[in-house]
Short mmCIF file of C-alpha atoms in Angstrom, two decimals:
data_model
loop_
_atom_site.label_atom_id
_atom_site.label_comp_id
_atom_site.label_asym_id
_atom_site.label_seq_id
_atom_site.Cartn_x
_atom_site.Cartn_y
_atom_site.Cartn_z
CA UNK A 1 -18.14 34.62 -2.22
CA UNK A 2 -15.19 35.62 -0.11
CA UNK A 3 -12.40 33.10 0.23
CA UNK A 4 -11.80 31.98 3.83
CA UNK A 5 -8.37 30.57 4.50
CA UNK A 6 -7.45 28.67 7.36
CA UNK A 7 -4.04 26.64 8.27
CA UNK A 8 -4.81 23.27 9.59
CA UNK A 9 -2.64 22.42 12.58
CA UNK A 10 -1.82 18.70 13.72
CA UNK A 11 -3.85 16.81 16.14
CA UNK A 12 -6.96 18.53 17.84
CA UNK A 13 -6.31 21.76 16.42
CA UNK A 14 -7.69 20.04 13.37
CA UNK A 15 -11.30 20.36 14.54
CA UNK A 16 -11.01 24.01 15.07
CA UNK A 17 -9.45 24.79 11.59
CA UNK A 18 -12.25 22.77 10.04
CA UNK A 19 -14.69 24.99 11.73
CA UNK A 20 -13.25 27.98 10.27
CA UNK A 21 -13.44 26.59 7.18
CA UNK A 22 -16.72 25.64 7.00
CA UNK A 23 -17.88 27.85 4.31
CA UNK A 24 -18.35 27.08 0.32
CA UNK A 25 -14.83 27.85 -0.14
CA UNK A 26 -11.79 26.90 1.69
CA UNK A 27 -8.40 26.52 1.63
CA UNK A 28 -7.05 23.66 3.72
CA UNK A 29 -3.02 23.63 4.33
CA UNK A 30 -2.14 19.95 6.11
CA UNK A 31 1.79 19.89 6.43
CA UNK A 32 4.73 20.10 8.80
CA UNK A 33 5.98 23.32 7.07
CA UNK A 34 8.89 21.40 5.92
CA UNK A 35 10.02 22.85 2.53
CA UNK A 36 10.74 20.24 -0.23
CA UNK A 37 13.37 22.73 -2.19
CA UNK A 38 12.74 20.76 -5.25
CA UNK A 39 13.38 21.99 -8.80
CA UNK A 40 10.72 24.42 -10.33
CA UNK A 41 8.13 22.81 -12.08
CA UNK A 42 5.96 24.86 -14.52
CA UNK A 43 2.35 22.68 -13.89
CA UNK A 44 -0.89 24.43 -12.58
CA UNK A 45 -0.93 24.04 -9.00
CA UNK A 46 2.47 22.79 -8.45
CA UNK A 47 5.12 24.80 -6.52
CA UNK A 48 8.69 23.91 -5.39
CA UNK A 49 7.48 22.75 -2.27
CA UNK A 50 3.71 22.32 -2.48
CA UNK A 51 0.85 20.69 -4.87
CA UNK A 52 -2.44 22.28 -4.32
CA UNK A 53 -5.47 20.24 -5.10
CA UNK A 54 -9.36 20.64 -5.33
CA UNK A 55 -11.92 19.11 -3.46
CA UNK A 56 -15.76 19.38 -4.66
CA UNK A 57 -18.49 18.01 -2.21
CA UNK A 58 -22.11 18.25 -1.41
CA UNK A 59 -22.19 19.86 1.87
CA UNK A 60 -25.51 21.52 2.18
CA UNK A 61 -28.29 18.56 1.70
CA UNK A 62 -30.39 16.73 4.63
CA UNK A 63 -28.58 15.13 7.29
CA UNK A 64 -28.44 11.49 6.05
CA UNK A 65 -26.81 12.50 3.01
CA UNK A 66 -24.49 15.15 4.33
CA UNK A 67 -23.29 12.96 6.99
CA UNK A 68 -21.67 10.87 4.15
CA UNK A 69 -20.11 13.44 2.48
CA UNK A 70 -18.65 15.36 5.56
CA UNK A 71 -17.02 11.45 6.48
CA UNK A 72 -15.79 11.44 3.13
CA UNK A 73 -13.81 14.90 3.60
CA UNK A 74 -12.47 13.42 6.72
CA UNK A 75 -11.22 10.39 5.03
CA UNK A 76 -9.67 12.62 2.50
CA UNK A 77 -8.17 15.09 5.26
CA UNK A 78 -6.69 11.95 7.20
CA UNK A 79 -4.99 10.64 4.14
CA UNK A 80 -3.25 13.82 2.85
CA UNK A 81 -2.35 14.75 6.85
CA UNK A 82 -0.72 11.61 7.13
CA UNK A 83 1.11 11.73 3.66
CA UNK A 84 2.42 15.27 4.70
CA UNK A 85 3.25 13.99 8.44
CA UNK A 86 5.51 11.50 6.47
CA UNK A 87 7.02 14.00 4.19
CA UNK A 88 4.65 14.84 1.46
CA UNK A 89 4.94 13.49 -2.32
CA UNK A 90 8.09 13.45 -3.66
CA UNK A 91 9.05 16.30 -1.26
CA UNK A 92 5.94 18.49 -1.72
CA UNK A 93 3.50 18.84 0.69
CA UNK A 94 -0.08 18.64 -0.36
CA UNK A 95 -2.82 21.26 0.51
CA UNK A 96 -6.21 21.47 -0.86
CA UNK A 97 -9.37 23.95 -1.42
CA UNK A 98 -12.98 22.68 -1.21
CA UNK A 99 -16.00 23.95 -2.69
CA UNK A 100 -19.67 22.72 -2.16
CA UNK A 101 -21.74 22.09 -5.31
CA UNK A 102 -25.28 21.92 -3.16
CA UNK A 103 -25.95 18.52 -5.08
CA UNK A 104 -26.59 20.63 -8.07
CA UNK A 105 -25.27 19.89 -11.69
CA UNK A 106 -24.76 23.50 -12.70
CA UNK A 107 -23.23 24.47 -9.31
CA UNK A 108 -21.10 21.34 -9.79
CA UNK A 109 -19.49 23.02 -13.13
CA UNK A 110 -19.24 26.29 -11.43
CA UNK A 111 -17.54 24.85 -8.17
CA UNK A 112 -14.90 22.79 -10.62
CA UNK A 113 -14.43 26.07 -12.95
CA UNK A 114 -13.68 28.06 -9.95
CA UNK A 115 -11.07 25.65 -8.39
CA UNK A 116 -9.56 25.08 -11.83
CA UNK A 117 -9.63 28.60 -12.74
CA UNK A 118 -9.37 31.15 -9.99
CA UNK A 119 -7.56 29.02 -7.59
CA UNK A 120 -5.31 27.24 -10.39
CA UNK A 121 -5.56 23.54 -8.75
CA UNK A 122 -3.72 20.56 -10.21
CA UNK A 123 -6.52 18.29 -10.14
CA UNK A 124 -9.50 17.41 -8.07
CA UNK A 125 -11.10 14.96 -5.69
CA UNK A 126 -15.24 14.64 -5.85
CA UNK A 127 -17.38 13.34 -3.87
CA UNK A 128 -20.97 14.01 -5.33
CA UNK A 129 -23.77 12.47 -7.34
CA UNK A 130 -23.91 15.02 -9.56
CA UNK A 131 -19.92 15.17 -11.00
CA UNK A 132 -21.55 14.52 -14.41
CA UNK A 133 -22.35 18.69 -14.25
CA UNK A 134 -18.49 19.16 -14.66
CA UNK A 135 -17.23 15.88 -16.33
CA UNK A 136 -17.09 17.08 -19.61
CA UNK A 137 -15.52 20.51 -18.74
CA UNK A 138 -12.62 18.92 -17.03
CA UNK A 139 -11.91 15.90 -19.54
CA UNK A 140 -11.63 18.59 -22.03
CA UNK A 141 -8.97 20.57 -19.91
CA UNK A 142 -6.99 17.29 -19.00
CA UNK A 143 -7.93 17.57 -15.23
CA UNK A 144 -7.32 14.38 -13.33
CA UNK A 145 -10.47 13.59 -11.21
CA UNK A 146 -10.37 10.91 -8.16
CA UNK A 147 -13.86 10.26 -6.65
CA UNK A 148 -17.09 8.18 -5.97
CA UNK A 149 -18.17 6.63 -9.28
CA UNK A 150 -21.87 6.85 -9.26
CA UNK A 151 -22.40 7.84 -12.57
CA UNK A 152 -21.77 6.85 -16.13
CA UNK A 153 -19.24 9.35 -16.46
CA UNK A 154 -16.78 7.88 -14.44
CA UNK A 155 -16.55 4.82 -16.73
CA UNK A 156 -16.39 7.12 -19.91
CA UNK A 157 -13.58 9.74 -19.45
CA UNK A 158 -10.14 8.57 -19.25
CA UNK A 159 -9.18 11.38 -16.69
CA UNK A 160 -11.74 9.99 -13.89
CA UNK A 161 -10.55 7.24 -11.69
CA UNK A 162 -12.75 5.86 -8.80
CA UNK A 163 -12.27 2.49 -6.83
CA UNK A 164 -15.78 1.34 -7.30
CA UNK A 165 -17.96 1.60 -10.46
CA UNK A 166 -21.59 1.66 -9.43
CA UNK A 167 -23.17 2.94 -13.01
CA UNK A 168 -21.31 0.71 -15.21
CA UNK A 169 -23.99 -0.44 -17.96
CA UNK A 170 -24.09 -3.93 -19.17
CA UNK A 171 -22.29 -5.57 -16.73
CA UNK A 172 -22.45 -7.15 -13.43
CA UNK A 173 -21.37 -10.08 -11.23
CA UNK A 174 -22.89 -13.21 -9.55
CA UNK A 175 -21.90 -12.46 -6.15
CA UNK A 176 -24.84 -10.80 -4.99
CA UNK A 177 -27.24 -13.34 -6.26
CA UNK A 178 -25.50 -16.35 -4.98
CA UNK A 179 -25.49 -14.68 -1.40
CA UNK A 180 -29.44 -14.14 -1.87
CA UNK A 181 -29.67 -17.69 -2.97
CA UNK A 182 -27.50 -19.07 0.03
CA UNK A 183 -29.91 -17.18 2.02
CA UNK A 184 -33.09 -18.83 0.84
CA UNK A 185 -34.17 -16.07 -1.29
CA UNK A 186 -35.97 -17.23 -4.68
CA UNK A 187 -38.22 -14.25 -5.42
CA UNK A 188 -37.13 -10.69 -5.26
CA UNK A 189 -37.93 -6.89 -5.55
CA UNK A 190 -35.73 -4.06 -5.77
CA UNK A 191 -35.91 -0.53 -4.73
CA UNK A 192 -34.52 2.15 -6.89
CA UNK A 193 -34.47 5.95 -6.83
CA UNK A 194 -36.41 7.83 -9.13
CA UNK A 195 -34.16 9.92 -11.52
CA UNK A 196 -30.98 8.77 -10.29
CA UNK A 197 -28.52 7.01 -12.78
CA UNK A 198 -26.52 5.53 -10.19
CA UNK A 199 -29.51 3.89 -8.64
CA UNK A 200 -30.81 2.71 -11.68
CA UNK A 201 -27.54 0.95 -13.08
CA UNK A 202 -27.06 -0.44 -9.47
CA UNK A 203 -30.61 -2.11 -9.73
CA UNK A 204 -29.78 -3.35 -13.43
CA UNK A 205 -26.51 -5.01 -12.15
CA UNK A 206 -28.53 -6.66 -8.88
CA UNK A 207 -31.42 -7.74 -11.35
CA UNK A 208 -29.00 -9.44 -13.65
CA UNK A 209 -27.15 -10.84 -10.84
CA UNK A 210 -30.42 -12.58 -9.42
CA UNK A 211 -31.51 -14.08 -12.51
CA UNK A 212 -27.60 -15.32 -13.26
CA UNK A 213 -28.32 -17.68 -10.49
CA UNK A 214 -32.00 -18.84 -10.80
CA UNK A 215 -33.75 -15.88 -8.43
CA UNK A 216 -36.83 -14.38 -9.97
CA UNK A 217 -37.35 -10.68 -10.10
CA UNK A 218 -40.88 -10.03 -9.26
CA UNK A 219 -40.65 -6.14 -9.83
CA UNK A 220 -38.53 -2.92 -9.68
CA UNK A 221 -40.12 -0.37 -7.73
CA UNK A 222 -39.30 3.21 -8.30
CA UNK A 223 -39.03 5.10 -4.91
CA UNK A 224 -38.73 9.02 -4.78
CA UNK A 225 -37.53 9.98 -1.25
CA UNK A 226 -39.94 11.85 0.73
CA UNK A 227 -42.77 11.58 -1.39
CA UNK A 228 -43.36 7.95 -2.05
CA UNK A 229 -46.11 6.87 0.26
CA UNK A 230 -44.62 4.12 2.56
CA UNK A 231 -47.82 2.68 2.77
CA UNK A 232 -48.47 2.19 -0.71
CA UNK A 233 -44.93 0.95 -1.06
CA UNK A 234 -45.29 -1.59 1.48
CA UNK A 235 -48.42 -2.76 -0.34
CA UNK A 236 -46.26 -3.28 -3.64
CA UNK A 237 -43.90 -5.38 -1.86
CA UNK A 238 -46.62 -7.42 -0.28
CA UNK A 239 -48.35 -8.09 -3.54
CA UNK A 240 -45.13 -9.14 -5.30
CA UNK A 241 -44.96 -12.13 -3.29
CA UNK A 242 -41.36 -11.49 -2.72
CA UNK A 243 -39.38 -13.09 0.07
CA UNK A 244 -36.62 -10.88 -0.56
CA UNK A 245 -36.23 -6.88 -0.77
CA UNK A 246 -32.81 -5.48 -1.90
CA UNK A 247 -32.50 -1.67 -1.84
CA UNK A 248 -30.48 0.10 -4.58
CA UNK A 249 -30.91 3.50 -3.12
CA UNK A 250 -29.77 5.43 -0.19
CA UNK A 251 -29.66 3.65 3.16
CA UNK A 252 -31.94 5.85 5.45
CA UNK A 253 -34.89 5.39 2.55
CA UNK A 254 -34.28 1.64 2.64
CA UNK A 255 -34.04 1.60 6.70
CA UNK A 256 -37.69 3.28 6.56
CA UNK A 257 -39.11 0.78 4.50
CA UNK A 258 -37.68 -1.86 6.42
CA UNK A 259 -39.34 -0.79 9.47
CA UNK A 260 -42.67 0.11 7.62
CA UNK A 261 -42.90 -3.16 6.38
CA UNK A 262 -42.36 -4.77 9.49
CA UNK A 263 -44.84 -2.71 11.49
CA UNK A 264 -47.43 -3.56 8.56
CA UNK A 265 -46.81 -7.40 9.55
CA UNK A 266 -45.17 -8.10 6.07
CA UNK A 267 -42.85 -11.31 6.51
CA UNK A 268 -39.65 -11.27 4.32
CA UNK A 269 -36.72 -13.30 4.62
CA UNK A 270 -33.61 -10.90 3.65
CA UNK A 271 -33.51 -7.17 3.44
CA UNK A 272 -30.15 -6.55 1.64
CA UNK A 273 -29.11 -2.75 0.82
CA UNK A 274 -26.19 -1.77 -1.40
CA UNK A 275 -23.23 -0.10 0.20
CA UNK A 276 -25.39 3.12 1.68
CA UNK A 277 -26.70 0.78 3.76
CA UNK A 278 -23.51 0.22 6.03
CA UNK A 279 -23.77 3.56 7.63
CA UNK A 280 -23.11 4.29 11.34
CA UNK A 281 -26.04 7.12 10.76
CA UNK A 282 -28.46 4.84 9.77
CA UNK A 283 -27.83 2.40 12.54
CA UNK A 284 -28.05 5.23 15.30
CA UNK A 285 -31.29 6.33 13.55
CA UNK A 286 -33.20 2.98 13.35
CA UNK A 287 -31.54 0.60 15.86
CA UNK A 288 -33.49 -2.66 16.30
CA UNK A 289 -36.09 -1.88 13.54
CA UNK A 290 -33.35 -2.64 11.44
CA UNK A 291 -31.80 -5.71 13.04
CA UNK A 292 -31.01 -8.53 10.57
CA UNK A 293 -30.60 -6.05 7.59
CA UNK A 294 -27.84 -7.00 5.44
CA UNK A 295 -25.43 -4.40 3.45
CA UNK A 296 -22.51 -5.25 0.92
CA UNK A 297 -19.40 -3.38 0.73
CA UNK A 298 -16.44 -2.97 -1.79
CA UNK A 299 -14.04 -2.26 1.32
CA UNK A 300 -13.17 -4.07 4.49
CA UNK A 301 -15.77 -3.72 7.05
CA UNK A 302 -14.21 -1.82 10.31
CA UNK A 303 -15.49 -4.58 12.52
CA UNK A 304 -12.87 -6.93 10.93
CA UNK A 305 -10.11 -5.13 12.53
CA UNK A 306 -7.75 -5.64 9.80
CA UNK A 307 -4.58 -3.98 9.97
CA UNK A 308 -5.48 -1.59 6.79
CA UNK A 309 -8.65 -0.86 8.74
CA UNK A 310 -6.83 0.14 12.25
CA UNK A 311 -4.10 2.31 9.88
CA UNK A 312 -7.23 4.21 8.61
CA UNK A 313 -9.01 4.39 12.13
CA UNK A 314 -5.65 5.70 13.72
CA UNK A 315 -5.01 8.24 11.28
CA UNK A 316 -8.69 9.67 11.71
CA UNK A 317 -8.26 9.80 15.24
CA UNK A 318 -4.99 12.02 14.86
CA UNK A 319 -6.13 14.17 11.86
CA UNK A 320 -9.81 14.30 11.72
CA UNK A 321 -10.90 13.77 15.41
CA UNK A 322 -14.03 15.37 15.16
CA UNK A 323 -15.46 12.60 13.05
CA UNK A 324 -17.51 10.60 15.69
CA UNK A 325 -18.02 7.72 15.27
CA UNK A 326 -14.79 7.31 13.35
CA UNK A 327 -15.67 3.99 11.56
CA UNK A 328 -18.21 5.67 8.69
CA UNK A 329 -17.79 3.96 5.51
CA UNK A 330 -17.96 7.44 4.09
CA UNK A 331 -14.49 7.89 5.68
CA UNK A 332 -12.97 4.95 4.30
CA UNK A 333 -14.25 6.04 0.89
CA UNK A 334 -12.44 9.53 0.93
CA UNK A 335 -9.31 7.65 2.32
CA UNK A 336 -9.01 5.57 -0.52
CA UNK A 337 -9.88 8.58 -3.29
CA UNK A 338 -6.95 10.52 -1.39
CA UNK A 339 -4.91 7.76 -1.52
CA UNK A 340 -5.40 7.03 -5.11
CA UNK A 341 -4.92 10.88 -5.79
CA UNK A 342 -1.38 10.50 -4.13
CA UNK A 343 -0.38 7.33 -6.20
CA UNK A 344 -1.10 9.39 -9.23
CA UNK A 345 1.10 12.58 -7.64
CA UNK A 346 3.79 9.66 -7.16
CA UNK A 347 3.83 8.59 -10.75
CA UNK A 348 4.82 12.16 -12.00
CA UNK A 349 8.13 11.95 -9.88
CA UNK A 350 10.11 15.56 -9.11
CA UNK A 351 7.82 17.34 -12.03
CA UNK A 352 4.23 15.80 -11.88
CA UNK A 353 1.80 17.07 -14.93
CA UNK A 354 -1.68 16.41 -15.41
CA UNK A 355 -0.99 13.85 -18.29
CA UNK A 356 1.92 12.19 -16.72
CA UNK A 357 -0.56 11.64 -13.66
CA UNK A 358 -3.55 10.38 -15.65
CA UNK A 359 -0.88 8.01 -17.60
CA UNK A 360 0.40 6.84 -14.44
CA UNK A 361 -2.84 5.74 -12.90
CA UNK A 362 -3.87 4.01 -16.11
CA UNK A 363 -0.86 1.95 -15.93
CA UNK A 364 -2.02 1.02 -11.84
CA UNK A 365 -3.41 -2.56 -12.71
CA UNK A 366 -3.11 -3.91 -9.04
CA UNK A 367 -4.61 -1.45 -6.24
CA UNK A 368 -5.83 -2.61 -3.31
CA UNK A 369 -5.49 0.24 -1.14
CA UNK A 370 -3.11 -1.99 1.02
CA UNK A 371 -5.59 -4.56 1.72
CA UNK A 372 -8.69 -2.01 2.29
CA UNK A 373 -10.47 -3.04 -1.08
CA UNK A 374 -12.29 -6.51 -1.76
CA UNK A 375 -10.19 -7.09 -4.45
CA UNK A 376 -7.35 -5.41 -6.32
CA UNK A 377 -8.47 -3.10 -9.16
CA UNK A 378 -7.37 -2.33 -12.33
CA UNK A 379 -7.28 1.45 -13.23
CA UNK A 380 -6.17 1.10 -16.68
CA UNK A 381 -7.83 -1.68 -19.35
CA UNK A 382 -10.37 -2.84 -16.87
CA UNK A 383 -11.18 0.49 -15.01
CA UNK A 384 -14.82 0.42 -15.73
CA UNK A 385 -15.12 -3.39 -14.37
CA UNK A 386 -17.36 -4.05 -11.42
CA UNK A 387 -15.62 -5.94 -8.83
CA UNK A 388 -16.65 -9.64 -8.43
CA UNK A 389 -15.73 -9.43 -4.73
CA UNK A 390 -17.57 -7.99 -1.61
CA UNK A 391 -17.77 -7.99 1.63
CA UNK A 392 -21.11 -8.42 3.40
CA UNK A 393 -22.11 -7.10 6.85
CA UNK A 394 -25.60 -7.70 9.01
CA UNK A 395 -27.02 -5.73 11.76
CA UNK A 396 -27.18 -7.44 14.97
CA UNK A 397 -30.33 -8.71 16.71
CA UNK A 398 -30.29 -5.61 19.01
CA UNK A 399 -29.50 -2.85 16.33
CA UNK A 400 -26.24 -1.81 17.89
CA UNK A 401 -23.69 -2.67 15.47
CA UNK A 402 -22.89 -4.17 12.09
CA UNK A 403 -21.27 -7.90 12.50
CA UNK A 404 -19.35 -9.17 9.39
CA UNK A 405 -20.54 -12.30 7.50
CA UNK A 406 -17.21 -13.84 7.49
CA UNK A 407 -13.66 -12.70 7.42
CA UNK A 408 -13.13 -12.73 3.85
CA UNK A 409 -14.95 -11.14 0.65
CA UNK A 410 -17.31 -13.24 -1.36
CA UNK A 411 -16.06 -13.61 -4.83
CA UNK A 412 -18.55 -14.53 -7.89
CA UNK A 413 -18.07 -14.23 -11.82
CA UNK A 414 -18.51 -11.49 -14.11
CA UNK A 415 -21.46 -11.31 -16.15
CA UNK A 416 -21.16 -9.37 -19.52
CA UNK A 417 -24.28 -8.12 -21.56
CA UNK A 418 -26.81 -8.27 -18.60
CA UNK A 419 -30.49 -7.98 -19.96
CA UNK A 420 -31.20 -5.25 -17.19
CA UNK A 421 -34.17 -4.93 -14.55
CA UNK A 422 -36.23 -2.66 -16.62
CA UNK A 423 -37.94 0.33 -15.54
CA UNK A 424 -40.54 -1.64 -13.21
CA UNK A 425 -43.38 0.45 -11.23
CA UNK A 426 -43.46 3.34 -9.56
#
């Protein structure tokens, strides 16, 4: 496949340049053109005035999933562009190339090998559900990776860093169960995606959280997107006698289920979604049909208007104006991932290496993305821990916006050695 390369301009020109880069492999250069003039550093991807990194994302799935990944890329672009506008990292500007892994494990490995081998990048940012495809390869070569921690490999390899672990076995927090109980929930069902490690692990964490505060788990129901009958699914929820339905799956599927259940006259006191439910795409698609739906998030909701949120939104408007609306959760995740990567580069000083990047981030024990995260995280000894603090939002009565439930995150206690939620029905 041919290489298409384009220099990103600042401001509105970014949108034009992005359209020129919309192919499977693209080189994107965000900078003011100022040379660092630093010492020569013999490190892959590092020159006297630049550090070239790679981005692996899924950009070719259905609209609901693709919109999240594209928002993530906008967040990455905005954070890198801002860093370059402020002089780069230790005098070097940051450039990146990206490849689409098509949501396929083998393609993910190919994308990583291409970026590391042919393009000689320093490290990778990944926004994909199949990072497991390249995890062993990248770990073996000591390549730094930052991204979305939705597979178990993110907690197993020392070269992989994330701000939110959703696939940690045997660990949970009481936070979600406490919220359900406060809302009157006493008997719940959890919806889980078929053959999805992140969804299965999240369901186990949620089940342990519910049981820890005395909320019974009536059933864990496996849902195959586009295959499972909504009629049959609603009947299973009805038969369970649950007063609470929790989605450990994508926001679109959960919203479909909520709408179908209401149309069938099913009375449920609380519908609560994992972070994917906090989505502007879902809100636009389902509107008042999901009024009252709750979602929890690991970073401050945009609707709070915190300084960290406003800083992010301003950068998105300046460097990624094509993302509309800008207040998309995927953009927040991309911004934070890029920020972590930049922190790693900073620790390398005048000559960053892959090893001192990994060592440097491993010593970062109180990272909060300058106030975006619900609670500081430890990227070292506690790097695979589930955060005890979460924000909660709720769709308003007319289905037009999310409203924060309180202005501060809710924090619970860590649960170790949970029993897991079991396989459930399908």
